[in-house]
Short mmCIF file of C-alpha atoms and ligand atoms in Angstrom, two decimals:
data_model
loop_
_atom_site.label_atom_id
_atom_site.label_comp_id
_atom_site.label_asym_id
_atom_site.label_seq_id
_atom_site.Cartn_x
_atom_site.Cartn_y
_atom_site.Cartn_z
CA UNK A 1 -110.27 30.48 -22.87
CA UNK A 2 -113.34 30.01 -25.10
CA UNK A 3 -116.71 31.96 -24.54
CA UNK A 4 -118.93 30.74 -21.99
CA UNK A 5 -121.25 27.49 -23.35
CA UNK A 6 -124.34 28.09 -25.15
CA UNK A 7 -127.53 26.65 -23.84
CA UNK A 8 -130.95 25.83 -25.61
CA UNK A 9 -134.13 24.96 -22.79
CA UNK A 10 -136.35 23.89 -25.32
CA UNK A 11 -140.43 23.95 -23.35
CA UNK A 12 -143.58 25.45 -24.16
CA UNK A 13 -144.45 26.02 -20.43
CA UNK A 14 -142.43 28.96 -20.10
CA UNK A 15 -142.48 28.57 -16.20
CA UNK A 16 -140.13 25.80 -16.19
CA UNK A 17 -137.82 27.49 -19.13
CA UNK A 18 -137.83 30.47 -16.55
CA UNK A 19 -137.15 28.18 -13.43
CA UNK A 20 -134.59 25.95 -15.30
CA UNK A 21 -132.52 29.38 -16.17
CA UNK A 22 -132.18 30.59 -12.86
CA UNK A 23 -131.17 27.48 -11.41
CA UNK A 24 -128.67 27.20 -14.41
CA UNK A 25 -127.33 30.67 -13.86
CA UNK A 26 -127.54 30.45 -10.11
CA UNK A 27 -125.56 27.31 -10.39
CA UNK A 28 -123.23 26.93 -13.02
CA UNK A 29 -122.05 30.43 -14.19
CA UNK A 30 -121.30 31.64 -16.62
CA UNK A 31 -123.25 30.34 -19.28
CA UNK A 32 -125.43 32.06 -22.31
CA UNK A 33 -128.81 30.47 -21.68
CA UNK A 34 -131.51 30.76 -24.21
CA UNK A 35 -135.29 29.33 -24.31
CA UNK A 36 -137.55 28.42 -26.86
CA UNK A 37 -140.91 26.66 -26.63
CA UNK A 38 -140.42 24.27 -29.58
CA UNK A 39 -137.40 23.13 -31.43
CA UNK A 40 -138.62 23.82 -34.65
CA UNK A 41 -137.95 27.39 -34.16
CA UNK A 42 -134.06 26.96 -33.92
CA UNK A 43 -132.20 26.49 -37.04
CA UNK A 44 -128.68 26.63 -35.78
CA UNK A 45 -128.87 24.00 -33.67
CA UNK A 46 -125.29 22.92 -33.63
CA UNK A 47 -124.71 26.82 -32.24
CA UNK A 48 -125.41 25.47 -28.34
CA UNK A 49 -123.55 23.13 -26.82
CA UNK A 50 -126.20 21.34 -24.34
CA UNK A 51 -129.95 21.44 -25.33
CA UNK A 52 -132.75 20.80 -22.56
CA UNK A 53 -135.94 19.37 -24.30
CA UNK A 54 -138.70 17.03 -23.16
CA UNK A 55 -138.51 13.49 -24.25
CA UNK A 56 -141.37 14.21 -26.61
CA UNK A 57 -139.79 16.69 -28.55
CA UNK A 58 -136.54 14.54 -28.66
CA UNK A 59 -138.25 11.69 -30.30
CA UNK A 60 -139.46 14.16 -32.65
CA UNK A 61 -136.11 15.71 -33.59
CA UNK A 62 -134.24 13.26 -32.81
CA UNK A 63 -132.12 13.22 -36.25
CA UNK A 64 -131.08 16.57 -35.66
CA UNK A 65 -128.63 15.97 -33.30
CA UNK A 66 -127.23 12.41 -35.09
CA UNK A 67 -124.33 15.14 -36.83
CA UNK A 68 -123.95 17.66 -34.28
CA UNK A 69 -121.51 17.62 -31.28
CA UNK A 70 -124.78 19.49 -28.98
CA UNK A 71 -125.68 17.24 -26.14
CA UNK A 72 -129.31 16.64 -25.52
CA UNK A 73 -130.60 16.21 -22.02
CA UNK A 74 -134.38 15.46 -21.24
CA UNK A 75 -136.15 16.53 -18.97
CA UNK A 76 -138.50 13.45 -17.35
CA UNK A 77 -141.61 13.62 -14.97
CA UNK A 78 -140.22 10.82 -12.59
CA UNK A 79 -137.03 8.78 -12.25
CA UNK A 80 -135.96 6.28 -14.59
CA UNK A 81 -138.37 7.31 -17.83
CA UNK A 82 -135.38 7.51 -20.32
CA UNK A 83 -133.31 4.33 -19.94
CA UNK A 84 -132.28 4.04 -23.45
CA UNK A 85 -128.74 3.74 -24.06
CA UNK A 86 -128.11 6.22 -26.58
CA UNK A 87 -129.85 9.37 -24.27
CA UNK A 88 -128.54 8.20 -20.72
CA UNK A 89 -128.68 12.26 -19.69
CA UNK A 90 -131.62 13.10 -17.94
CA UNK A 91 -133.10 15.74 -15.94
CA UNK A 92 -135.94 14.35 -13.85
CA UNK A 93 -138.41 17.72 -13.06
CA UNK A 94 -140.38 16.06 -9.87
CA UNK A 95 -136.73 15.42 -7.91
CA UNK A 96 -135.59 17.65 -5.31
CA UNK A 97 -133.27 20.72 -6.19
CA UNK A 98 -129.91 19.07 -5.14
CA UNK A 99 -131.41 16.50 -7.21
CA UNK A 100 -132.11 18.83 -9.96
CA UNK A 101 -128.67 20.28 -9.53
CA UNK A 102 -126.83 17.21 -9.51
CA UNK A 103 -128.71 15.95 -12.92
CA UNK A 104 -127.93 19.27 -14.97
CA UNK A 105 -124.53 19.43 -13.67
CA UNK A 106 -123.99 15.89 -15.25
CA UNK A 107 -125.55 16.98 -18.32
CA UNK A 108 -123.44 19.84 -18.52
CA UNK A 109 -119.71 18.24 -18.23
CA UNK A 110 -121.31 15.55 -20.61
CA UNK A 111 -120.51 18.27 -23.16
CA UNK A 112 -117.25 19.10 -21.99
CA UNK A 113 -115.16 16.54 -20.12
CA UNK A 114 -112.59 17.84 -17.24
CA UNK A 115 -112.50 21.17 -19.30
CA UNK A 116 -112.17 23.99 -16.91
CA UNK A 117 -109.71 25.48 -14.37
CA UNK A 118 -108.53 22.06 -13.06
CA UNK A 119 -105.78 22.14 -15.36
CA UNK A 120 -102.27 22.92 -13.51
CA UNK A 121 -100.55 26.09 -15.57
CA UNK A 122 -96.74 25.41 -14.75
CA UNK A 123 -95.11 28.55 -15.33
CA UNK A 124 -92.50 27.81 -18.75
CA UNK A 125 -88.52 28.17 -18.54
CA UNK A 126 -88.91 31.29 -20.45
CA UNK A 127 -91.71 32.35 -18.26
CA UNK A 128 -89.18 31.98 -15.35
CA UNK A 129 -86.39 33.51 -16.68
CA UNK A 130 -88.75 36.70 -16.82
CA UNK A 131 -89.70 36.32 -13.27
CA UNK A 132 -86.42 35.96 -11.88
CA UNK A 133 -85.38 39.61 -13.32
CA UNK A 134 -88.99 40.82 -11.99
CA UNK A 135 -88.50 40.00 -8.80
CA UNK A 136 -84.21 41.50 -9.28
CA UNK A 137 -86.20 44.74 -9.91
CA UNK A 138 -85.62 44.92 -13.93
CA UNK A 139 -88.16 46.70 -15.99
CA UNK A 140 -89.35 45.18 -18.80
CA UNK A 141 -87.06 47.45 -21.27
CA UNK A 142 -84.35 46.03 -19.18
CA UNK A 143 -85.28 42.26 -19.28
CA UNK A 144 -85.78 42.23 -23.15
CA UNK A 145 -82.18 43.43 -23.64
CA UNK A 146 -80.81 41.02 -21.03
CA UNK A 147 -82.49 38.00 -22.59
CA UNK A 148 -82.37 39.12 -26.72
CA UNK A 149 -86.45 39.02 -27.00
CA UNK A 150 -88.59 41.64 -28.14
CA UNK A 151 -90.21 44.24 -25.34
CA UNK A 152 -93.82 43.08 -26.54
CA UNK A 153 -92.26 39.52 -25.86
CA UNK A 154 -91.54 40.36 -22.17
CA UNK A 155 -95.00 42.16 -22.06
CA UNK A 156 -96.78 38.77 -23.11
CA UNK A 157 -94.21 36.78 -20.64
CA UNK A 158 -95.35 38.77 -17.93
CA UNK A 159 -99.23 38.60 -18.67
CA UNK A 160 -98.74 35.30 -18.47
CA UNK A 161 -97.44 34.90 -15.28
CA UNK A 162 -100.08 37.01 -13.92
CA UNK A 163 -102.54 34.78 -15.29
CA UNK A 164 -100.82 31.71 -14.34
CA UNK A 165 -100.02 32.36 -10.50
CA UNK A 166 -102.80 35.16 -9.75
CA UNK A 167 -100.28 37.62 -8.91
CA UNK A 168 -100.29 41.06 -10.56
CA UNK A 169 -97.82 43.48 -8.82
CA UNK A 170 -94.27 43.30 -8.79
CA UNK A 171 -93.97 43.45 -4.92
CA UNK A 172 -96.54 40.37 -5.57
CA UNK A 173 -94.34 38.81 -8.19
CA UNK A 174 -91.22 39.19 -6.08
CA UNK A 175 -92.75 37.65 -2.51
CA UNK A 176 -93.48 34.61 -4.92
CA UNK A 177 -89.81 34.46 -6.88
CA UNK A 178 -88.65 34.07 -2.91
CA UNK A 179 -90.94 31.68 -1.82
CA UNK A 180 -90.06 29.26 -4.30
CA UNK A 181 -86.13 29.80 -4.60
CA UNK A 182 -86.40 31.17 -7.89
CA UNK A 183 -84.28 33.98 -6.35
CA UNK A 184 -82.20 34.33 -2.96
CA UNK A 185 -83.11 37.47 -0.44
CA UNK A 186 -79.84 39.41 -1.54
CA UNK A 187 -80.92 39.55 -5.14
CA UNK A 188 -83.85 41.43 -4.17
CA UNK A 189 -83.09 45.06 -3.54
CA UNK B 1 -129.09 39.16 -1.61
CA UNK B 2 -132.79 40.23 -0.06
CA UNK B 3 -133.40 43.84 -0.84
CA UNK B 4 -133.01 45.95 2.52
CA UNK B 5 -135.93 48.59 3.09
CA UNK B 6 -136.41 51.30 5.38
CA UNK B 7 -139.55 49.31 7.20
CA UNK B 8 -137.03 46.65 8.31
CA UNK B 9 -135.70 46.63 11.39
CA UNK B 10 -131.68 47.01 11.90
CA UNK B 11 -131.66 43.77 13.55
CA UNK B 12 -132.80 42.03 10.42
CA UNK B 13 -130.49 43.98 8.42
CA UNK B 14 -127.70 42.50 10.27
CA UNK B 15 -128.92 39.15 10.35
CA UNK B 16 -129.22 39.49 5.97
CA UNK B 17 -125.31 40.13 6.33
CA UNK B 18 -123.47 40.50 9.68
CA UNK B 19 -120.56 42.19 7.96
CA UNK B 20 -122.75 45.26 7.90
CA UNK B 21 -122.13 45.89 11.55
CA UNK B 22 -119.20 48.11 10.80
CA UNK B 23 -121.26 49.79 8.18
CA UNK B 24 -123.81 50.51 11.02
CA UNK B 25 -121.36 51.78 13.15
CA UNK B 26 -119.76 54.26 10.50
CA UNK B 27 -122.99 56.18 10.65
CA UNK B 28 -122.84 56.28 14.23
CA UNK B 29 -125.15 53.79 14.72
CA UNK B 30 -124.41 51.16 17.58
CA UNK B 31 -125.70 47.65 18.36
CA UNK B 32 -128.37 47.32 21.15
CA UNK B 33 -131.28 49.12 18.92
CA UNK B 34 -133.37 46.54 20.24
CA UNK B 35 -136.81 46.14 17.76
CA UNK B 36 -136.40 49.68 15.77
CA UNK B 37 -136.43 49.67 11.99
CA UNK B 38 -133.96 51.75 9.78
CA UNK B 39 -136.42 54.61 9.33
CA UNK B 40 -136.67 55.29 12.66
CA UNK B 41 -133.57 54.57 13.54
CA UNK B 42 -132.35 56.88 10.45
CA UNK B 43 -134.77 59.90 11.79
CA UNK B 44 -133.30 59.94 15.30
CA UNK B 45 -129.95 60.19 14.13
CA UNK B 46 -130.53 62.68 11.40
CA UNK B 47 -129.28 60.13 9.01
CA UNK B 48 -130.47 60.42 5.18
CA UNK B 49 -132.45 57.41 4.60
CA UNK B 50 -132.17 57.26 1.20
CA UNK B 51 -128.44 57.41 1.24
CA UNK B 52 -128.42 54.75 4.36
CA UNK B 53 -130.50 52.50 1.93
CA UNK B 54 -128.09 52.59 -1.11
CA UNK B 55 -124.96 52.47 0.47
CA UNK B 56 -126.03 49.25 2.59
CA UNK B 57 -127.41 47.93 0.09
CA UNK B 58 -124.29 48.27 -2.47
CA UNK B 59 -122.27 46.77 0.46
CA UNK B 60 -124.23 43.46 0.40
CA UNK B 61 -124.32 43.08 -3.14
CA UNK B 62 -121.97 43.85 -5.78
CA UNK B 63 -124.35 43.96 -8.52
CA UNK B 64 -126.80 46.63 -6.60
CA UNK B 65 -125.61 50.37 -7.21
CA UNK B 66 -127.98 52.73 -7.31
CA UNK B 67 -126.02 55.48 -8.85
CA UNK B 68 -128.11 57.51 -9.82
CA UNK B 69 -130.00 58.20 -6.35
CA UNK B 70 -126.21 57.96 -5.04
CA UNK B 71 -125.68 60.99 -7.10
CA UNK B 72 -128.81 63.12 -5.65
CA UNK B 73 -127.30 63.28 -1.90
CA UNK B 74 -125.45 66.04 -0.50
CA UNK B 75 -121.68 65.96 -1.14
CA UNK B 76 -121.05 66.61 2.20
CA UNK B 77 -122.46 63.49 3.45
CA UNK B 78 -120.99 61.43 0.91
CA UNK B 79 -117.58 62.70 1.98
CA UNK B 80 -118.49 62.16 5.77
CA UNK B 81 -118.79 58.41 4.54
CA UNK B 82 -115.77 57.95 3.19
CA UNK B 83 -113.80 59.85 6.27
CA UNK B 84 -115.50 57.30 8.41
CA UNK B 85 -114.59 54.37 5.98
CA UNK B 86 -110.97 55.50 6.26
CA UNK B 87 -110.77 55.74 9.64
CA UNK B 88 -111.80 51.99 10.05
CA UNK B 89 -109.25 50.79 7.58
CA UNK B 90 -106.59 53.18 9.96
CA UNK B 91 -107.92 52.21 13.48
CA UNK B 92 -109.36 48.54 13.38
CA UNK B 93 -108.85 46.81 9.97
CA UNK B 94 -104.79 47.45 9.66
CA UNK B 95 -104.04 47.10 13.08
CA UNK B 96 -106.14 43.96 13.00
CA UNK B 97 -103.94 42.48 10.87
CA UNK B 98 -100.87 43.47 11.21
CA UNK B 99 -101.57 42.03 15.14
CA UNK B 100 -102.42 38.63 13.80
CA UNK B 101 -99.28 38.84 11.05
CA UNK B 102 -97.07 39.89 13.94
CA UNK B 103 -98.26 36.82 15.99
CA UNK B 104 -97.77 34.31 13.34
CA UNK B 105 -93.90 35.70 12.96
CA UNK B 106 -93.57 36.05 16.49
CA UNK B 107 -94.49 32.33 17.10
CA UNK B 108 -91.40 29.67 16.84
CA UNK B 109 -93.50 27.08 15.47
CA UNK B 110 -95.51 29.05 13.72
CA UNK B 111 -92.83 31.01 11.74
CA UNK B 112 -92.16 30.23 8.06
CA UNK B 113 -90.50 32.14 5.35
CA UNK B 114 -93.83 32.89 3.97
CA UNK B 115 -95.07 34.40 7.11
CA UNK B 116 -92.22 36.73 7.62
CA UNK B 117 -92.93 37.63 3.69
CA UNK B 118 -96.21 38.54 3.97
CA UNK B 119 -95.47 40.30 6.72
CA UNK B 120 -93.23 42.59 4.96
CA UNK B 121 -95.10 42.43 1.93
CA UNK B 122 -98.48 43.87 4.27
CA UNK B 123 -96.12 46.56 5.80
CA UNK B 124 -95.14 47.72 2.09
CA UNK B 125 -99.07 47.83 1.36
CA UNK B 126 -99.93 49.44 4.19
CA UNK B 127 -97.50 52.39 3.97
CA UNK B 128 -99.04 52.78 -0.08
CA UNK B 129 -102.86 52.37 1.71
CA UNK B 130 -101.91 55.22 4.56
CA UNK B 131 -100.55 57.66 2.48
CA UNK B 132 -103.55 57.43 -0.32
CA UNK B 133 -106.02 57.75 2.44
CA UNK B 134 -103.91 60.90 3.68
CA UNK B 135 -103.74 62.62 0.05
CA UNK B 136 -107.51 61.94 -0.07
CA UNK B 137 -107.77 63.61 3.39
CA UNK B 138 -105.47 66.22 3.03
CA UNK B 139 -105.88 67.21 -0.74
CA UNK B 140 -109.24 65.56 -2.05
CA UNK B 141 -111.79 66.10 0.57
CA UNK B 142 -110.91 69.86 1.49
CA UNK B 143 -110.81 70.81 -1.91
CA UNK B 144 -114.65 68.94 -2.18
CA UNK B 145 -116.37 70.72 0.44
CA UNK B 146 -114.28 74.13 -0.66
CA UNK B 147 -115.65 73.32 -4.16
CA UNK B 148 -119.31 72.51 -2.37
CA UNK B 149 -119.59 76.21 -0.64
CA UNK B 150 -118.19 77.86 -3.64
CA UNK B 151 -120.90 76.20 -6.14
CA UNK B 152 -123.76 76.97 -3.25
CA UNK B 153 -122.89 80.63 -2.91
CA UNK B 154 -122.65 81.28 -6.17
CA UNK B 155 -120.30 83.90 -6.02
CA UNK B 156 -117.21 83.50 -8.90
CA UNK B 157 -114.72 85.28 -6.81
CA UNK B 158 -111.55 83.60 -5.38
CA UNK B 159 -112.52 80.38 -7.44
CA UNK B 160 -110.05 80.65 -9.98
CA UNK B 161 -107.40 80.03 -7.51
CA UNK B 162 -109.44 77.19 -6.10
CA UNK B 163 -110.19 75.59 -9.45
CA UNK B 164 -106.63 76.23 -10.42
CA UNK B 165 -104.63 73.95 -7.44
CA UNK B 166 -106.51 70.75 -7.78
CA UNK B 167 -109.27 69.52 -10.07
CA UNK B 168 -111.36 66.11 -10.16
CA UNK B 169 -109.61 65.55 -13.33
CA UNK B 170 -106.06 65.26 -11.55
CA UNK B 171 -107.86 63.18 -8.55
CA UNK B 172 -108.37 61.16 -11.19
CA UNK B 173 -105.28 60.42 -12.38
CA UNK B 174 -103.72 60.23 -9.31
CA UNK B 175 -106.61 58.05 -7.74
CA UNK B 176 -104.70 54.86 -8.06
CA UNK B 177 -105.70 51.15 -7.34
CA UNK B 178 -105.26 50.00 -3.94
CA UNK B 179 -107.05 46.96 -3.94
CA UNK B 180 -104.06 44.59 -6.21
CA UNK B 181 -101.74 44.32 -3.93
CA UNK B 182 -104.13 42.96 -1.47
CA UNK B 183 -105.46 40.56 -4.18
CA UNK B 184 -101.59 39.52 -4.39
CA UNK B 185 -101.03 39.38 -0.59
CA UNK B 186 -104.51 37.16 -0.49
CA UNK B 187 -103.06 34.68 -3.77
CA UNK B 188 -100.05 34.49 -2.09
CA UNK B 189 -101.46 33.33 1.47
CA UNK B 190 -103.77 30.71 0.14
CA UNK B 191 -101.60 29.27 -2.50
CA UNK B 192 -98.00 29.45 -1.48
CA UNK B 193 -97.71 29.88 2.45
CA UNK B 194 -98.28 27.62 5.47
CA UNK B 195 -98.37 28.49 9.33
CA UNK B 196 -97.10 25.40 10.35
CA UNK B 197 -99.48 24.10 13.57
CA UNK B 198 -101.83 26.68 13.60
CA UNK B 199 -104.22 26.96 10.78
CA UNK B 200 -106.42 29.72 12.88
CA UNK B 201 -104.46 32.76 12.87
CA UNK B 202 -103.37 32.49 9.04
CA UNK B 203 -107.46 31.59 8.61
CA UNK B 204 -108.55 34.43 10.52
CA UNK B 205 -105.53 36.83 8.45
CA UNK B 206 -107.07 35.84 5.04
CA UNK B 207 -110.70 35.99 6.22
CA UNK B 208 -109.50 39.74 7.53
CA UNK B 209 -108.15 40.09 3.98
CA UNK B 210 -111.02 39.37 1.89
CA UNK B 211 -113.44 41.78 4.53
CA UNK B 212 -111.02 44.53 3.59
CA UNK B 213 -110.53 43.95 0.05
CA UNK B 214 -114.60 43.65 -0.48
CA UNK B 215 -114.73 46.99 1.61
CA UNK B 216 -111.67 49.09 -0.34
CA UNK B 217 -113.42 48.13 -3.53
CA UNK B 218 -117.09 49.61 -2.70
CA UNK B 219 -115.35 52.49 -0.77
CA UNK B 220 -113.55 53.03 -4.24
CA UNK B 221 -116.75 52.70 -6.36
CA UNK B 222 -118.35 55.44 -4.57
CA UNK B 223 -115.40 57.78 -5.02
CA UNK B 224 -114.49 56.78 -8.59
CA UNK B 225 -118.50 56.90 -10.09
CA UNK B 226 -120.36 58.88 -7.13
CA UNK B 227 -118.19 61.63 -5.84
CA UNK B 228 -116.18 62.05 -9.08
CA UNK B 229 -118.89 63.19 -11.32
CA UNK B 230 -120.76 65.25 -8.69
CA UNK B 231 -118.15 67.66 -7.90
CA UNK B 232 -116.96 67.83 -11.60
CA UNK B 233 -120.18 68.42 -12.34
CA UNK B 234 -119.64 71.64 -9.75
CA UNK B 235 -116.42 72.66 -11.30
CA UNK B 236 -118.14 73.18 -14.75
CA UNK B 237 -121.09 75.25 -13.05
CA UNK B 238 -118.43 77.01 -11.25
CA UNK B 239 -116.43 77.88 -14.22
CA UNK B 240 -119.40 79.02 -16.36
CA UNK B 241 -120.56 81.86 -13.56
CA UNK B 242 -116.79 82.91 -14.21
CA UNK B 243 -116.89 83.52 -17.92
FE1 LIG C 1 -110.85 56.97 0.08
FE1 LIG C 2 -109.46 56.37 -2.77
#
């Protein structure tokens, strides 16, 4: 899983850069939020993935994010300022905080489309095949020689289960393996 | 989480975070305090304030842990704590659940595989729970408040043998982590089991879970980077006035 995203609030009224962090943190966790009060100050640009400026300082650097994957989103006074099509991201600062919410949230999948934890981890035929001798009560020494892999094999089989399903302990493991057939009662000792 | 300060009263304490009633009660405080605020509430009960403060405080939030004022209070009352911790996990939390596990499996309807699994599976954890908390009752506390008189009288005779039968350094190895299985038992209730009809009793179960998981891992905190370090820090004192 990558590092959490990188975000730029670029405003010189350091109250709203303050304000707009919170909420951010409060809200959408974790995240690496930085502020600066004019974009002239940041070279590496392409470094953050979602940049908060005002519309004025977009129209002024506009060109700087023509080759760069970082989203711009722009914070408006009042609904409806930005309508162009090529910026349709905006945060409008008078709305109400669900409002405000709801706005950065949008920003902030802009950058990164159905990424996340929605994605179901199916547990691999290998990955099974470990469990099954888990639950049978096999130590890992044990499960390597049954199957012909490597111990550090089994080791990285069974971190994956754990971060698949959840489940760290064997007794864990085993209630699972039973649940879903993967092993009948009078396997388990 | 809002700060909680000795000028509040409890009542408002408990409205910040109702699951600090038990808290309350495990320094023998008791609801109907009517309007009083934690300092006086603290003074007529001979209860340190201080300590009241940070360990209430620590309960609400996870982030808040004032170690370092942690550190400053008597041993004695730090190991008082944890006895009365314990004996809510052994008289009300365990038998809590294993009530409302036992009435799942008991039910016809209600009855699935996964119920009579994690029914087992919370038997299993609670033998492992029991006999921790009876190592740390039997072994760990005894040898704290032996180690406690033996630092305050600062007399270097007998210690040896004291020093030599147990140490902080072997409670910590042996200190293990009783909060994963009850992660697993938690994963494995939300994720893979259903109760058939009635949704409340495996509801309240997990609900029980979480309250005693959040509990066991600031109970652990406190032993692991409070108590740990302070009676070490005795041990070494100790063994110096032996040289
Ligand atoms: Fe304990
Ligand atoms: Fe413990």
């Amino acid at each position: 899983m990558s590092a959490s995203s990188r975000i730029l609030l670029v405003t010189p009224n350091r109250l709203v850069g303050i304000g707009l962090k919170k909420l951010l943190l409060e809200y959408f966790s974790p995240l690496d939020v930085s502020i600066v009060a004019d974009l002239g100050d940041v070279p590496e640009l392409r470094s953050f993935d979602v940049a908060f400026l005002s519309s004025d300082s977009y129209v002024l650097y506009r060109d700087r994010f023509a080759a760069i994957s970082t989203t711009p989103v722009i914070l408006t006074e009042g609904a409806g300022v930005s309508e162009s099509r090529e910026v349709p991201l905006t945060v409008n600062v008078t709305g109400t905080e669900s409002e405000i919410v709801e706005q950065v949230q949008r920003g902030l999948s802009a950058h990164r489309p159905g990424r996340g934890h929605s994605k179901a981890e199916h547990l691999s035929a290998r990955e099974v095949g470990v469990l099954r001798l888990v639950a049978r009560g096999y130590l890992n020494k044990q499960i390597a020689d049954k199957l012909s892999i490597s111990l550090h094999t089994v080791i990285s089989h069974r971190k994956n289960i754990t971060r698949k399903l959840g489940i760290k302990t064997v007794s864990g493991l085993t209630i699972y393996a039973l649940l879903n057939g993967l092993v009948s009662s009078k396997d388990v000792g | 989480m809002k700060l909680l300060t000795a000028d509040m009263k409890l009542a408002e304490i408990v409205h910040s975070n109702y699951l600090l009633i038990p808290v309350l009660n495990r320094f023998g405080i008791r609801l109907g305090f009517g309007e009083k605020t934690v300092r006086t509430v603290c003074s007529e009960r001979r209860i340190n304030l201080e300590f009241f403060l940070a360990i209430v405080n620590a309960f609400s939030n996870e982030d808040f842990f004032p170690e370092a004022r942690l550190r400053t209070v008597n041993v004695l009352t730090i190991v008082d704590y944890l006895r009365t911790t314990h004996a809510y996990y052994i008289h009300a939390q365990i038998p809590r659940i294993e009530r409302l596990l036992r009435s799942l499996a008991r039910s016809k309807t209600r009855r699935t595989k996964g119920v009579v699994l994690a029914q087992r599976f919370f038997q299993e954890y609670k033998r492992e729970l029991l006999a921790h908390l009876k190592r740390e009752e039997e072994v760990t506390f005894p040898y704290v408040e032996q180690v406690y008189r033996l630092h305050r009288s600062r007399r270097s005779r007998g210690n040896k043998d004291l020093l030599a039968r147990y140490s902080m350094r072997a409670y910590e190895e042996e200190h293990d982590n009783v909060d994963e299985k009850l992660d697993d038992l938690k994963n494995i209730l939300i994720k893979y089991v259903s109760s058939g009809p009635d949704d409340d009793t495996l509801n309240t179960v997990i609900f029980e879970l979480f309250r005693l998981e959040r509990d066991i891992i600031d109970h652990t905190r406190i032993e692991d980077t409070i108590l740990r370090p302070i009676v070490a820090e005795m041990e070494q004192a100790i063994q110096r006035t032996a040289r």
